[in-house]
Short mmCIF file of C-alpha atoms in Angstrom, two decimals:
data_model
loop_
_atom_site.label_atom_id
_atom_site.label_comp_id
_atom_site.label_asym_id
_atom_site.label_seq_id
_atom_site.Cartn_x
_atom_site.Cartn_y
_atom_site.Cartn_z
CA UNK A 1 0.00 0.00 0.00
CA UNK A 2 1.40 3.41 -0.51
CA UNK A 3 2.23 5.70 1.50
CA UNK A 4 0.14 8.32 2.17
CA UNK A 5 1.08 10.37 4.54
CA UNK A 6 3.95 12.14 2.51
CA UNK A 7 2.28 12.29 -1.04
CA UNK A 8 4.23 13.42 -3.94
CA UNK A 9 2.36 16.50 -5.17
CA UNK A 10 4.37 18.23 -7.58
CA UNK A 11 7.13 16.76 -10.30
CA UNK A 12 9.52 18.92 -12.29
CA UNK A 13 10.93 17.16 -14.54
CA UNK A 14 14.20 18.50 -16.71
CA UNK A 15 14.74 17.39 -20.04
CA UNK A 16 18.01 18.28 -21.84
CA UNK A 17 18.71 15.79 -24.71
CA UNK A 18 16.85 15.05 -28.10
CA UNK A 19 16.38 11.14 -28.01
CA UNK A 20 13.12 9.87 -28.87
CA UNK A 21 13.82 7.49 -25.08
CA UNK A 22 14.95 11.03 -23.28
CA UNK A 23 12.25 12.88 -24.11
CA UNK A 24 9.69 10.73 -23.98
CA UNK A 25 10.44 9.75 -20.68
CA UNK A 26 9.79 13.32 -19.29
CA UNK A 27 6.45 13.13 -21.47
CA UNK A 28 5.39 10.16 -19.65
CA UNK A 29 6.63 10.99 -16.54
CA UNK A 30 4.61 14.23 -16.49
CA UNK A 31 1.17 12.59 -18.37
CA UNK A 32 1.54 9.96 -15.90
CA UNK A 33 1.70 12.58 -13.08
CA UNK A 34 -1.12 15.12 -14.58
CA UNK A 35 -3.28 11.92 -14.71
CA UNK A 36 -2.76 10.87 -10.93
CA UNK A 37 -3.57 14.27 -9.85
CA UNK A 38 0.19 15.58 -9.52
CA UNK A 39 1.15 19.50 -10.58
CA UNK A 40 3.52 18.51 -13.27
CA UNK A 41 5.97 20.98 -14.93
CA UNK A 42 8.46 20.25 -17.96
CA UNK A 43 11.35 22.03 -18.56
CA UNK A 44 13.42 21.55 -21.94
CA UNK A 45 16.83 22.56 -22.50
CA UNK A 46 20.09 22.29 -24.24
CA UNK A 47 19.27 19.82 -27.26
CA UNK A 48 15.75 18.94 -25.57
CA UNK A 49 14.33 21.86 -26.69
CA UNK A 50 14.13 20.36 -30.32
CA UNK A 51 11.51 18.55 -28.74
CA UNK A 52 9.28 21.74 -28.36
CA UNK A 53 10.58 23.60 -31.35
CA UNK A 54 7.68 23.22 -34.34
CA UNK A 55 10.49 22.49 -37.12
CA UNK A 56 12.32 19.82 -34.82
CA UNK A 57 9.82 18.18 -32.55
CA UNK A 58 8.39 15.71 -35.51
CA UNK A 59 11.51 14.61 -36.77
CA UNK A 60 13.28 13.19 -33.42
CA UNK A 61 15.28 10.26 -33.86
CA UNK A 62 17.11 7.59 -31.59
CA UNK A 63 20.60 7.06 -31.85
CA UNK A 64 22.01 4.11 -33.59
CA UNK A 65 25.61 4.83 -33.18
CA UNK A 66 27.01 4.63 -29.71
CA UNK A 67 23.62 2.80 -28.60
CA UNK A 68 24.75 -0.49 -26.35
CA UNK A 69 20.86 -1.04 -26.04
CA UNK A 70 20.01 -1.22 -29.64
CA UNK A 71 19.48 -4.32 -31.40
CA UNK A 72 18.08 -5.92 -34.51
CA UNK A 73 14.69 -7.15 -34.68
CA UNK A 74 14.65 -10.77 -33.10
CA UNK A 75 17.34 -9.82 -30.13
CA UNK A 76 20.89 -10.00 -31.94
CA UNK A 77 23.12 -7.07 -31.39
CA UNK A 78 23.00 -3.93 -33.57
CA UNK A 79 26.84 -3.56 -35.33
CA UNK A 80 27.33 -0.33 -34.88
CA UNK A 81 29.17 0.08 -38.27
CA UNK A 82 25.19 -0.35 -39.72
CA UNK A 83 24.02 2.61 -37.87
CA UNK A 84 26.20 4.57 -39.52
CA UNK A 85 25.00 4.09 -42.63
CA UNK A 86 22.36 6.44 -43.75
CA UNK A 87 19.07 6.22 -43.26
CA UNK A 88 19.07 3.50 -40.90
CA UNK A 89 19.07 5.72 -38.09
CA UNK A 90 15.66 7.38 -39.53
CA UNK A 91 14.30 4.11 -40.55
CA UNK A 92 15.08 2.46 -36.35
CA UNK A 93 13.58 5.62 -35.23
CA UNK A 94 10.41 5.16 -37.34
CA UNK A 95 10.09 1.94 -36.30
CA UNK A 96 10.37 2.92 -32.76
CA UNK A 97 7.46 5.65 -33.18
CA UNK A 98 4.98 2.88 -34.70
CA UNK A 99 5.55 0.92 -31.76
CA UNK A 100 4.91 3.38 -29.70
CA UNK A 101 1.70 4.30 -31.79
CA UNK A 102 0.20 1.00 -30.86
CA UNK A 103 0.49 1.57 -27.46
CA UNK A 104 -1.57 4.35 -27.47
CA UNK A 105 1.72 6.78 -27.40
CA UNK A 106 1.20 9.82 -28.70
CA UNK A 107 3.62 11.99 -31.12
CA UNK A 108 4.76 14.84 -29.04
CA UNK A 109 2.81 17.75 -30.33
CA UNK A 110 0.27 15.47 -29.12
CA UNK A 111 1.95 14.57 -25.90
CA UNK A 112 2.40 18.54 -24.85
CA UNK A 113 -1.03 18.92 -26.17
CA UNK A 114 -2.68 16.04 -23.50
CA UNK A 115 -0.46 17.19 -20.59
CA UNK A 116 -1.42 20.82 -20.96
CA UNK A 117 -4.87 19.54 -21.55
CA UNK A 118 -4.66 18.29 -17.86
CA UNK A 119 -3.24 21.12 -16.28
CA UNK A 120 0.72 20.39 -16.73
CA UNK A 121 3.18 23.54 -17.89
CA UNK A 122 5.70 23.38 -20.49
CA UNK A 123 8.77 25.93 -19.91
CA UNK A 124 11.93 26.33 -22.43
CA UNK A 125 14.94 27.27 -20.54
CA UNK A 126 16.28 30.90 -21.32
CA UNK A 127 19.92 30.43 -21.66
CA UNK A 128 19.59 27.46 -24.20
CA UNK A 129 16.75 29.14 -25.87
CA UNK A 130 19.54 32.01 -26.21
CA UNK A 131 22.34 29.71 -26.97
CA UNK A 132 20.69 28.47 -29.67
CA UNK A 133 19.06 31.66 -31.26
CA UNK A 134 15.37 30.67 -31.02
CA UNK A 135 12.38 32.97 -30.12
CA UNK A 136 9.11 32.39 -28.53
CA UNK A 137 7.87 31.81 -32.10
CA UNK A 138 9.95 28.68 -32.54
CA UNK A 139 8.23 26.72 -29.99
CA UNK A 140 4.75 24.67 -30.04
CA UNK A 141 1.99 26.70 -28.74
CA UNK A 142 2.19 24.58 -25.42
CA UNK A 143 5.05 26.32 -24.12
CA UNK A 144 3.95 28.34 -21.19
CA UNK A 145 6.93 30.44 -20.97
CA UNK A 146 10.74 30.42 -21.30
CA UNK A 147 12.26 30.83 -17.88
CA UNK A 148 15.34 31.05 -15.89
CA UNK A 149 16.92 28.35 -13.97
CA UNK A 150 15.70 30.59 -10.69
CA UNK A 151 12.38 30.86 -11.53
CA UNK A 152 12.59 27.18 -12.40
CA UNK A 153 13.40 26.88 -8.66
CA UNK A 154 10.72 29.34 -7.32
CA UNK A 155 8.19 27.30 -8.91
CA UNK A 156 9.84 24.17 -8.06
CA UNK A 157 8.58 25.66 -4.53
CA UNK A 158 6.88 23.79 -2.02
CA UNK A 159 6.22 20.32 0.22
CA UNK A 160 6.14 17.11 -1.43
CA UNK A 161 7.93 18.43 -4.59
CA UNK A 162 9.93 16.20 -6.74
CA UNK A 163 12.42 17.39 -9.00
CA UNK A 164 13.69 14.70 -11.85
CA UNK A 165 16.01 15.12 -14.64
CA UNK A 166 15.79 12.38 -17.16
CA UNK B 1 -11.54 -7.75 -1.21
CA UNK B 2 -13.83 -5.75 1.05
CA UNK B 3 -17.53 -5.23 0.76
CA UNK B 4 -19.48 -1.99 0.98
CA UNK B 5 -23.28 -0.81 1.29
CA UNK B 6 -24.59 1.34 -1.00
CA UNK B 7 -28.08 2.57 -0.73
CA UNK B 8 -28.54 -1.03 1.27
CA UNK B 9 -27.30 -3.02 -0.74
CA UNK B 10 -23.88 -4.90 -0.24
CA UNK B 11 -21.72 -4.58 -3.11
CA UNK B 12 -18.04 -6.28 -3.06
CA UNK B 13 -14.94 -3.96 -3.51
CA UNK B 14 -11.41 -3.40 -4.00
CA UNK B 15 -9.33 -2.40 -0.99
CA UNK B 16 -9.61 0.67 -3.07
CA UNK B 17 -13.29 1.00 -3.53
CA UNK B 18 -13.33 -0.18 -7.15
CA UNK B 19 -16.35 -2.78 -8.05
CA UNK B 20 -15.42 -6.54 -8.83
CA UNK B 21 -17.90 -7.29 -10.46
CA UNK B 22 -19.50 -4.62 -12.63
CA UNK B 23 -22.88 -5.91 -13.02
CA UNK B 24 -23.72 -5.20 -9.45
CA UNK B 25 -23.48 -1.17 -10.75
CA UNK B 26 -26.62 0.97 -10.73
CA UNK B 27 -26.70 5.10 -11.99
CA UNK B 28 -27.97 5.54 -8.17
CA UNK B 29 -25.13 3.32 -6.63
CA UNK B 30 -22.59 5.50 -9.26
CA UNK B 31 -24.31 8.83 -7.94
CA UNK B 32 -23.28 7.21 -4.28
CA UNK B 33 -19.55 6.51 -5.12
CA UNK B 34 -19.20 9.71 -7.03
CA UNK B 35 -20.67 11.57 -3.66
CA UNK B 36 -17.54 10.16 -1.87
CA UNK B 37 -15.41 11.64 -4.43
CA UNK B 38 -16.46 14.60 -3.83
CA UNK B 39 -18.63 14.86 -6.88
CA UNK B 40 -22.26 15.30 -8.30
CA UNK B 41 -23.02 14.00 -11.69
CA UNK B 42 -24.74 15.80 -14.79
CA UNK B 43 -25.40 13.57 -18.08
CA UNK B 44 -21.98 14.93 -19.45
CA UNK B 45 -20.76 12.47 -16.80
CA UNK B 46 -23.09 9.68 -17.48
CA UNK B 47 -22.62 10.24 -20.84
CA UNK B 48 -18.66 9.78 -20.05
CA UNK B 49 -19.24 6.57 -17.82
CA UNK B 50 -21.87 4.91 -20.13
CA UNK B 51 -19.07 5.07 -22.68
CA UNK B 52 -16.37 3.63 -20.06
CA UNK B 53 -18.39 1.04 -19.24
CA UNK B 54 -18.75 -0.23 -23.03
CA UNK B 55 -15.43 -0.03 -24.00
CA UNK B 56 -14.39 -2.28 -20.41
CA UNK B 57 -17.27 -4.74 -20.88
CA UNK B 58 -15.79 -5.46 -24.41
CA UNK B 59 -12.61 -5.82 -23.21
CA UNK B 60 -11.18 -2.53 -24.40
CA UNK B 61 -7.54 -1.03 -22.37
CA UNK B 62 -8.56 2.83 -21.39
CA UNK B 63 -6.25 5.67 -22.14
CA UNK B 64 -6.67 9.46 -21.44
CA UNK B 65 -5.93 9.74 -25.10
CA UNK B 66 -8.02 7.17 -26.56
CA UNK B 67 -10.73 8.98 -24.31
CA UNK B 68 -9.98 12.39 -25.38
CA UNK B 69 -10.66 11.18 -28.96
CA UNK B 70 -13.70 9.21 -28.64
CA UNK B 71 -16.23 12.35 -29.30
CA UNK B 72 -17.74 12.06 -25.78
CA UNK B 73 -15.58 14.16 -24.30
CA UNK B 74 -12.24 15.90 -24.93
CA UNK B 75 -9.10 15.28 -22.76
CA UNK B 76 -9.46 18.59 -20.98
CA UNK B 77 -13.08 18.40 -20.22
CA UNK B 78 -12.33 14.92 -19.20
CA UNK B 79 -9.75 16.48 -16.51
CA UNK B 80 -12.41 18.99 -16.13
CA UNK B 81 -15.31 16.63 -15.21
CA UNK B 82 -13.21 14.41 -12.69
CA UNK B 83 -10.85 16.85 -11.17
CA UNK B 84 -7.53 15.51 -10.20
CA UNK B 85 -6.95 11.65 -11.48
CA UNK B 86 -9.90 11.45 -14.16
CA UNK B 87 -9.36 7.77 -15.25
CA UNK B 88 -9.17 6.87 -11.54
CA UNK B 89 -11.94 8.58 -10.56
CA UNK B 90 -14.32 8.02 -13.52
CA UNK B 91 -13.63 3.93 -13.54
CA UNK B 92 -14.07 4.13 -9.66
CA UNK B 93 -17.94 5.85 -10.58
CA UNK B 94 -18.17 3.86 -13.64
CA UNK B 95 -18.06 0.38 -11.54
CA UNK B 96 -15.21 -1.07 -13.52
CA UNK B 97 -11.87 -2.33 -12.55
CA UNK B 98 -9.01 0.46 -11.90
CA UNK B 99 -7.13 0.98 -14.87
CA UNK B 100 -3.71 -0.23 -15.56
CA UNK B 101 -2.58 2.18 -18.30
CA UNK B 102 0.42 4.64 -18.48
CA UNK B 103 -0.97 6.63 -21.01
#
């Protein structure tokens, strides 16, 4: 039985790379935690913003070079010399998504759209927003704001918060 | 397993206070369970709950998104008709097993 007498009631959950596993495991960490009643709060940065930014956020691949976990269809390891070549690593990444389709696992527009739907806020942080050169404009329309690290912390704020970078 | 009266009838329940066995569910006994919760039902939420109930009795896996699509209701006035956990809740008023989705 859980325990209820110190209930987790807020997650803030930090996403910084542009995997398809990275960044979907902040979007079901915070879907999962809108749905069970939890404040939830997303914050993207360095090359996890592409997963908020409208040009990037459909095209997000997993890596097939430098991947231990990866391997061929039927359990026998992934050479690493084949994800080089190109196209594989769009075609493994496809595959991935179609998966994940039958699961009921939305694309990310998607994602942002049902955790928003349920109350959850989507932030960009400011300095990789900067480093990068993007704008407001750049992002999906689910993006609350683009904050600072501090006010990350203010509104990390709180008893019972949880704060998880994936 | 526990058991539970409802309007004086004894209906068997999770530890939780979901139904085992769904056919025991009435509206009034739904109206009951959603009191606990904290909430009264309109016919958007009998609408929403008639249309859980179908897609469990057939055997169907719930999702908020699968929900969100089905026309009844859309995901936010899902979250807005069972404030807080709205698959939770809903399934809990519905009289069908607690779902086991992550999505």
């Amino acid at each position: 039985m859980a325990n209820l007498d110190h209930p987790i009631k807020k997650v803030m959950i930090i996403c910084a790379k542009a995997n398809i596993e990275d960044v979907y495991a902040a979007l079901v960490m915070a879907n999962g935690a809108v749905m069970e009643g939890i404040e939830a709060k997303v914050f993207f940065t360095f090359f996890g913003l592409d997963a908020i930014t409208k040009k990037q956020m459909k095209k997000l691949h997993t890596a097939t070079v430098g991947n231990p976990g990866m391997r061929m269809p039927g359990g026998l390891p992934f050479p690493t010399i084949l994800g080089m070549i190109p196209g594989v690593e769009a075609g493994v990444s496809a595959m991935m998504k179609s998966q994940m389709e039958k699961l009921d696992i939305p694309p990310v527009d998607e994602f942002l759209e049902l955790i928003t739907a349920g109350g959850g806020e989507i932030y960009a942080c400011k300095l990789a927003v900067e480093m990068f050169k993007l704008t407001k404009e750049d992002f999906s329309e689910h993006v609350k704001d683009i904050i600072t690290i501090g006010q990350f912390y203010e509104l990390a704020a709180g008893e019972g918060t949880q704060i998880i970078f994936t | 397993m526990a058991e539970k009266a409802y309007l004086g009838k004894t209906i068997s329940v999770t530890d939780e206070g979901y139904l085992t066995d769904s056919s025991q569910w009435t509206k009034e006994i739904a109206v009951e369970i959603a009191k606990e919760e904290g909430l009264t039902l309109t016919d958007k939420h009998f609408a929403v709950i008639e249309y859980l109930r179908d897609r469990v009795l057939k055997g169907e896996a719930l999702t908020i998104r699968s929900i969100g699509k089905s026309g009844v209701v859309d995901t936010k006035g899902f979250y807005e008709l069972f404030p807080g956990a709205p698959l939770k809740k809903a399934t809990k008023i519905a009289g069908v097993a607690k779902p086991v989705s992550c999505v």
